[in-house]
Short mmCIF file of C-alpha atoms in Angstrom, two decimals:
data_model
loop_
_atom_site.label_atom_id
_atom_site.label_comp_id
_atom_site.label_asym_id
_atom_site.label_seq_id
_atom_site.Cartn_x
_atom_site.Cartn_y
_atom_site.Cartn_z
CA MET Q 1 16.34 115.86 112.26
CA ASP Q 2 13.55 118.42 112.27
CA GLN Q 3 13.55 120.53 115.43
CA THR Q 4 12.88 124.00 116.69
CA ASP Q 5 14.78 126.14 119.15
CA GLU Q 6 14.77 129.76 120.21
CA VAL Q 7 18.40 130.33 119.22
CA ALA Q 8 20.56 128.33 116.84
CA ILE Q 9 24.28 128.91 117.03
CA ILE Q 10 26.40 127.77 114.09
CA GLY Q 11 29.96 127.12 115.32
CA ALA Q 12 30.85 125.57 118.67
CA GLY Q 13 34.25 127.19 119.21
CA MET Q 14 34.99 129.63 122.09
CA THR Q 15 32.67 132.25 120.55
CA GLY Q 16 29.67 129.97 120.10
CA ILE Q 17 30.18 128.40 123.58
CA ALA Q 18 30.43 131.81 125.28
CA CYS Q 19 27.26 133.01 123.51
CA ALA Q 20 25.36 129.87 124.45
CA ARG Q 21 26.37 130.09 128.08
CA VAL Q 22 24.94 133.59 128.42
CA LEU Q 23 21.68 132.63 126.78
CA VAL Q 24 21.22 129.32 128.61
CA GLN Q 25 21.81 131.09 131.90
CA ALA Q 26 19.03 133.50 130.93
CA GLY Q 27 16.67 130.57 130.36
CA ARG Q 28 16.79 130.47 126.55
CA ARG Q 29 16.58 127.22 124.58
CA VAL Q 30 19.72 126.99 122.54
CA ARG Q 31 21.33 124.53 120.17
CA LEU Q 32 24.88 124.68 118.79
CA PHE Q 33 25.84 123.12 115.47
CA ASP Q 34 29.44 122.32 114.52
CA LYS Q 35 30.69 120.59 111.41
CA GLY Q 36 33.60 118.98 113.23
CA ARG Q 37 33.70 115.68 115.10
CA GLY Q 38 34.69 117.68 118.16
CA ILE Q 39 34.03 121.16 119.47
CA GLY Q 40 36.36 124.03 120.22
CA GLY Q 41 37.58 125.12 116.75
CA ARG Q 42 41.32 125.72 116.77
CA MET Q 43 41.49 124.71 120.43
CA ALA Q 44 41.93 121.19 119.15
CA THR Q 45 43.64 117.96 120.07
CA ARG Q 46 44.42 115.26 117.51
CA ILE Q 47 44.50 111.67 118.81
CA THR Q 48 46.24 109.07 116.60
CA ARG Q 49 45.39 105.40 116.32
CA ASN Q 50 48.42 104.49 118.40
CA GLY Q 51 47.39 106.86 121.22
CA LEU Q 52 49.48 109.92 120.56
CA ARG Q 53 47.96 113.34 121.43
CA PHE Q 54 48.87 116.53 119.65
CA ASP Q 55 47.58 120.10 120.37
CA HIS Q 56 47.72 120.94 116.66
CA GLY Q 57 45.90 124.25 116.91
CA ALA Q 58 46.10 126.70 119.85
CA GLN Q 59 49.05 125.69 121.97
CA VAL Q 60 48.27 127.51 125.21
CA LEU Q 61 45.88 130.13 126.57
CA PRO Q 62 47.72 133.18 127.87
CA ALA Q 63 46.29 134.74 131.04
CA PRO Q 64 43.16 136.56 129.74
CA ARG Q 65 42.33 140.17 130.56
CA ASP Q 66 38.56 139.38 130.19
CA PRO Q 67 37.34 138.83 133.75
CA GLY Q 68 34.53 136.47 132.69
CA LEU Q 69 36.96 134.16 130.85
CA ALA Q 70 39.55 134.40 133.67
CA THR Q 71 36.92 133.22 136.20
CA ALA Q 72 35.79 130.40 133.88
CA LEU Q 73 39.34 129.19 133.35
CA ALA Q 74 40.12 129.38 137.06
CA ASP Q 75 37.14 127.13 137.62
CA LEU Q 76 38.46 124.67 135.09
CA ALA Q 77 41.83 124.60 136.73
CA THR Q 78 40.18 123.88 140.07
CA ARG Q 79 38.23 121.00 138.52
CA GLY Q 80 41.30 119.54 136.92
CA ASP Q 81 40.41 120.31 133.31
CA ALA Q 82 43.27 122.77 132.86
CA ALA Q 83 46.74 123.45 134.38
CA SER Q 84 49.49 125.99 134.10
CA TRP Q 85 52.33 125.44 131.65
CA GLY Q 86 54.92 127.57 133.28
CA GLU Q 87 54.67 131.23 132.41
CA ALA Q 88 53.09 130.52 129.02
CA GLY Q 89 49.58 130.19 130.37
CA LEU Q 90 46.96 127.45 130.72
CA VAL Q 91 46.69 124.23 128.75
CA GLY Q 92 43.86 121.72 128.79
CA LEU Q 93 44.08 118.32 130.46
CA PRO Q 94 44.86 115.95 128.83
CA GLY Q 95 44.70 118.16 125.72
CA MET Q 96 43.67 121.64 124.66
CA SER Q 97 40.31 120.34 123.46
CA ALA Q 98 39.46 119.64 127.07
CA ILE Q 99 38.96 123.37 127.70
CA PRO Q 100 36.09 124.00 125.25
CA ALA Q 101 34.63 120.58 126.17
CA ALA Q 102 34.48 121.55 129.80
CA LEU Q 103 33.10 124.98 129.04
CA ALA Q 104 30.34 123.46 126.95
CA GLN Q 105 29.14 121.02 129.58
CA GLY Q 106 25.37 121.25 129.89
CA LEU Q 107 24.94 122.79 126.39
CA THR Q 108 23.10 121.08 123.57
CA VAL Q 109 25.60 120.57 120.74
CA THR Q 110 25.01 118.73 117.49
CA GLN Q 111 28.39 117.70 116.02
CA GLY Q 112 29.43 116.53 112.58
CA VAL Q 113 26.79 118.64 110.85
CA ALA Q 114 27.66 121.28 108.27
CA ILE Q 115 24.93 123.92 107.96
CA ASN Q 116 25.07 125.05 104.34
CA GLN Q 117 21.63 126.56 103.90
CA LEU Q 118 20.28 129.49 105.86
CA GLN Q 119 17.07 131.33 104.97
CA ARG Q 120 14.77 133.78 106.73
CA ARG Q 121 11.10 133.21 105.89
CA ASP Q 122 7.80 133.39 107.71
CA GLY Q 123 9.44 135.25 110.55
CA ARG Q 124 11.84 132.38 111.40
CA TRP Q 125 15.26 131.11 110.42
CA HIS Q 126 15.45 127.82 108.52
CA LEU Q 127 18.74 125.96 108.71
CA GLY Q 128 19.64 123.13 106.32
CA GLY Q 129 22.34 120.62 105.82
CA GLU Q 130 22.78 116.92 105.23
CA GLY Q 131 20.04 115.28 107.37
CA VAL Q 132 19.16 118.59 109.03
CA ALA Q 133 15.98 120.66 108.80
CA HIS Q 134 16.03 123.08 111.73
CA GLN Q 135 14.11 126.20 112.65
CA ALA Q 136 15.01 128.95 115.15
CA ASP Q 137 13.81 132.38 116.17
CA SER Q 138 17.30 133.78 116.27
CA VAL Q 139 20.60 132.72 114.63
CA VAL Q 140 24.21 133.31 115.68
CA LEU Q 141 27.02 132.74 113.23
CA ALA Q 142 30.15 132.03 115.23
CA ILE Q 143 32.32 130.92 112.32
CA PRO Q 144 35.14 132.50 110.30
CA ALA Q 145 34.13 135.70 108.50
CA PRO Q 146 34.49 134.28 104.94
CA GLN Q 147 32.29 131.33 105.87
CA ALA Q 148 29.70 133.56 107.38
CA ARG Q 149 29.67 135.70 104.21
CA ASP Q 150 29.18 132.59 102.01
CA LEU Q 151 26.37 131.36 104.16
CA LEU Q 152 24.55 134.64 104.26
CA GLY Q 153 25.14 135.45 100.59
CA ARG Q 154 27.19 138.14 98.90
CA ASP Q 155 24.17 140.45 98.70
CA HIS Q 156 23.56 140.47 102.50
CA ALA Q 157 23.93 143.73 104.35
CA PHE Q 158 26.85 142.27 106.32
CA ALA Q 159 28.75 141.02 103.31
CA ASP Q 160 31.01 144.09 102.76
CA ALA Q 161 31.99 144.31 106.41
CA LEU Q 162 32.79 140.62 106.55
CA ALA Q 163 34.91 140.89 103.37
CA GLN Q 164 37.19 143.39 105.10
CA VAL Q 165 38.38 140.83 107.67
CA ARG Q 166 41.75 139.31 106.86
CA TYR Q 167 43.44 136.15 108.14
CA HIS Q 168 46.84 134.52 108.34
CA ALA Q 169 46.95 130.82 107.46
CA SER Q 170 49.01 128.32 109.50
CA VAL Q 171 50.58 124.96 108.65
CA THR Q 172 51.22 122.61 111.58
CA LEU Q 173 53.50 119.58 111.84
CA MET Q 174 52.80 116.86 114.38
CA ALA Q 175 55.87 114.73 115.06
CA GLY Q 176 56.47 111.79 117.33
CA LEU Q 177 60.08 111.03 118.20
CA ALA Q 178 61.65 108.12 120.01
CA PRO Q 179 61.75 108.62 123.80
CA THR Q 180 65.60 108.60 123.66
CA ALA Q 181 65.75 111.57 121.22
CA PRO Q 182 67.08 114.92 122.44
CA ARG Q 183 64.68 117.28 124.18
CA PRO Q 184 66.70 120.55 124.07
CA PHE Q 185 63.84 122.87 125.07
CA ALA Q 186 60.13 123.05 125.88
CA ARG Q 187 59.18 125.74 123.37
CA ARG Q 188 60.94 128.05 120.99
CA GLU Q 189 59.87 130.86 118.69
CA GLY Q 190 61.48 131.66 115.35
CA SER Q 191 60.42 132.31 111.75
CA GLY Q 192 59.79 130.57 108.47
CA MET Q 193 58.98 126.88 108.40
CA LEU Q 194 59.55 126.44 112.13
CA ALA Q 195 58.22 129.69 113.57
CA TRP Q 196 56.95 127.92 116.70
CA ILE Q 197 58.22 124.67 118.15
CA ALA Q 198 56.67 123.17 121.23
CA GLN Q 199 57.43 119.88 123.03
CA ASP Q 200 53.79 118.84 123.51
CA ALA Q 201 54.97 116.04 125.79
CA ASP Q 202 56.31 118.69 128.21
CA LYS Q 203 52.85 120.00 128.99
CA PRO Q 204 50.98 118.83 132.12
CA GLY Q 205 48.92 115.64 131.67
CA ARG Q 206 50.80 114.40 128.62
CA GLN Q 207 52.85 111.71 130.35
CA GLY Q 208 52.67 108.05 129.48
CA GLN Q 209 52.67 108.43 125.67
CA PRO Q 210 54.85 105.95 123.70
CA LEU Q 211 56.71 108.74 121.88
CA THR Q 212 57.88 112.26 122.61
CA THR Q 213 55.38 114.51 120.83
CA TRP Q 214 56.36 117.81 119.15
CA ILE Q 215 54.41 120.54 117.37
CA ALA Q 216 55.99 122.85 114.78
CA GLN Q 217 53.96 125.67 113.21
CA ALA Q 218 55.08 127.75 110.23
CA ASP Q 219 54.84 131.55 110.02
CA PRO Q 220 52.19 133.30 107.88
CA ASP Q 221 54.41 133.83 104.86
CA TRP Q 222 55.64 130.21 104.68
CA SER Q 223 52.12 128.87 105.38
CA ALA Q 224 50.56 131.01 102.69
CA ALA Q 225 53.11 129.88 100.12
CA HIS Q 226 52.59 126.15 100.88
CA ILE Q 227 49.00 125.99 102.17
CA ASP Q 228 47.67 124.08 99.12
CA LEU Q 229 50.26 121.25 99.22
CA PRO Q 230 49.12 117.78 100.23
CA PHE Q 231 49.52 116.98 103.94
CA ASP Q 232 52.11 114.33 103.25
CA ASP Q 233 54.23 116.78 101.25
CA LEU Q 234 54.05 119.36 104.05
CA ALA Q 235 55.12 116.77 106.64
CA ALA Q 236 57.97 115.62 104.39
CA MET Q 237 59.26 119.21 104.18
CA MET Q 238 58.87 120.16 107.86
CA ALA Q 239 59.84 116.96 109.72
CA PRO Q 240 63.53 116.87 108.60
CA ALA Q 241 63.91 120.52 109.50
CA LEU Q 242 62.51 119.84 112.94
CA ILE Q 243 64.88 116.87 113.44
CA ARG Q 244 67.85 119.10 112.59
CA GLU Q 245 66.63 121.86 114.94
CA LEU Q 246 66.35 119.41 117.81
CA GLY Q 247 69.69 117.76 117.10
CA ALA Q 248 68.01 114.36 116.71
CA ALA Q 249 68.89 111.59 114.26
CA PRO Q 250 66.62 110.84 111.23
CA GLY Q 251 65.89 107.46 112.72
CA ASP Q 252 64.35 109.12 115.79
CA LEU Q 253 61.37 110.21 113.75
CA VAL Q 254 58.64 107.61 114.20
CA HIS Q 255 55.51 109.59 113.37
CA SER Q 256 54.83 112.73 111.32
CA ALA Q 257 51.65 114.36 109.92
CA ALA Q 258 50.62 117.84 108.89
CA HIS Q 259 47.47 119.94 109.22
CA ARG Q 260 46.50 123.25 107.74
CA TRP Q 261 44.45 126.07 109.34
CA LEU Q 262 43.25 128.41 106.62
CA TYR Q 263 41.75 130.85 109.13
CA ALA Q 264 44.33 130.49 111.83
CA ARG Q 265 44.84 133.98 113.10
CA THR Q 266 43.12 137.30 112.45
CA ASP Q 267 45.30 139.83 110.67
CA ARG Q 268 42.73 142.58 110.26
CA ALA Q 269 39.84 142.50 112.66
CA LEU Q 270 36.31 143.87 112.18
CA GLY Q 271 36.84 146.42 114.95
CA GLN Q 272 33.62 145.76 116.85
CA ALA Q 273 32.38 142.83 118.92
CA PHE Q 274 29.85 141.58 116.38
CA LEU Q 275 27.41 142.47 113.63
CA GLY Q 276 23.77 142.37 114.64
CA ASP Q 277 20.42 142.81 112.94
CA ALA Q 278 17.58 143.12 115.49
CA ALA Q 279 14.92 143.00 112.76
CA THR Q 280 15.90 139.46 111.70
CA ARG Q 281 17.40 138.39 115.04
CA LEU Q 282 20.80 137.64 113.55
CA ALA Q 283 24.23 138.07 115.14
CA VAL Q 284 27.58 137.34 113.50
CA GLY Q 285 30.88 137.31 115.35
CA GLY Q 286 34.02 135.52 116.31
CA ASP Q 287 37.59 136.16 117.45
CA TRP Q 288 37.99 137.90 114.04
CA ALA Q 289 35.67 140.69 115.27
CA LEU Q 290 38.11 141.98 117.91
CA GLY Q 291 41.48 140.27 117.39
CA PRO Q 292 43.43 137.01 117.08
CA LEU Q 293 43.15 135.52 120.52
CA ALA Q 294 40.71 133.06 122.10
CA GLU Q 295 39.67 135.75 124.61
CA HIS Q 296 38.62 137.90 121.69
CA GLY Q 297 36.32 135.12 120.55
CA TRP Q 298 35.00 134.74 124.06
CA ALA Q 299 34.29 138.49 124.34
CA SER Q 300 32.52 138.47 120.93
CA GLY Q 301 30.36 135.53 121.96
CA THR Q 302 29.50 137.03 125.30
CA ALA Q 303 28.49 140.29 123.66
CA MET Q 304 26.22 138.53 121.17
CA GLY Q 305 24.58 136.50 123.94
CA GLU Q 306 23.96 139.61 126.02
CA TRP Q 307 22.59 141.44 123.03
CA LEU Q 308 20.11 138.68 122.12
CA ARG Q 309 19.21 138.21 125.77
CA ASP Q 310 18.45 141.89 126.31
CA GLN Q 311 16.25 142.18 123.29
CA GLY Q 312 14.25 139.17 124.34
CA ALA Q 313 15.37 136.99 121.46
#
C-alpha cells in the first residue's frame, strides 16, 4: 500500500478517533492506522469461538465531564449503540467495542497494521510497516507514551517528556460459568487478584449467551508481579479464586482465559493535553497526557485535532 494523506494518525483508540473527527469535519483528508484487528484500544470486546462476549478492557464509561464526549455518547445511546448500566455509566451494545466503532463511522481506518518506521524527510512524514509505505503532511501519535517514544527515537525532543509518564498494568480474567451458577452481585470492587469483579452478562445487550460471563481484574500490585506469566497460568490462578468469591462449584467453570494490559491505566500523566511540534507537523497525545480515563483520551485527541486544524495542517 503506497498512499498519501494530509494527516496520518497512528492509533485508533478514543484519542485517535476524537482527533480524526475534528479534522474530517474541517475538511482534512485523514487516515488512521491501528495494529489491532479492531479499533478502540482498551475499549475492547473479546468474542470467543463459541459466541461468548467479554468486555476485557474498559468495563463502563462513567458520565463524562467533557461536553463534546457527553454529546457524542448521548447520540450513541439514542441510536442504540450504548445504554446505561445502572449508576455505573454507559456500556456499548452489544459490547464495549461498539462505542469506538460507532464513533469512528465515516473515518478511514487501516486495521491490522503496525507502523514501526517513522521518518521526516523532504518536508513530509514517511510511515513504514509490513506492506505499508505511506506519506503524510502531518502525523499524530495516539498510542501509549512508551510506544511513541520508541517510534520517535530516544534522541527526539519529546523523548524525555514521554519517559516521565507512568502506567499501571492490569491482568484480566474472562470466565464463563454454567447458567445455573450463583450470581450474587453485578459488580464488586476489592483488592489483590480480584480487585474488580463484574458480571458481564448483567450488562444491557448481553442476553442470549450460552454461559454467564464474568470479568475479574487484578489491582496494579498483583498485576505487576504476575504480568509476565503465560495467559494459561494467569487464568489457572484467578479462576478458582473467582469461583470461591461467587460461591460457585468448581464444576460450574466452563470457560476461562486471561489477558494482560501493560499500559492499562495512567499513574503519572504528562500534565498537558499533548506534545506538538509545528515545524514538523507532529502531535503526540493520549489519555496518558491528562489522566487515566477515556474522556482524558478524548480531550487529548480533540485538542490535537483543533491544533492541527488551526495551523492549517
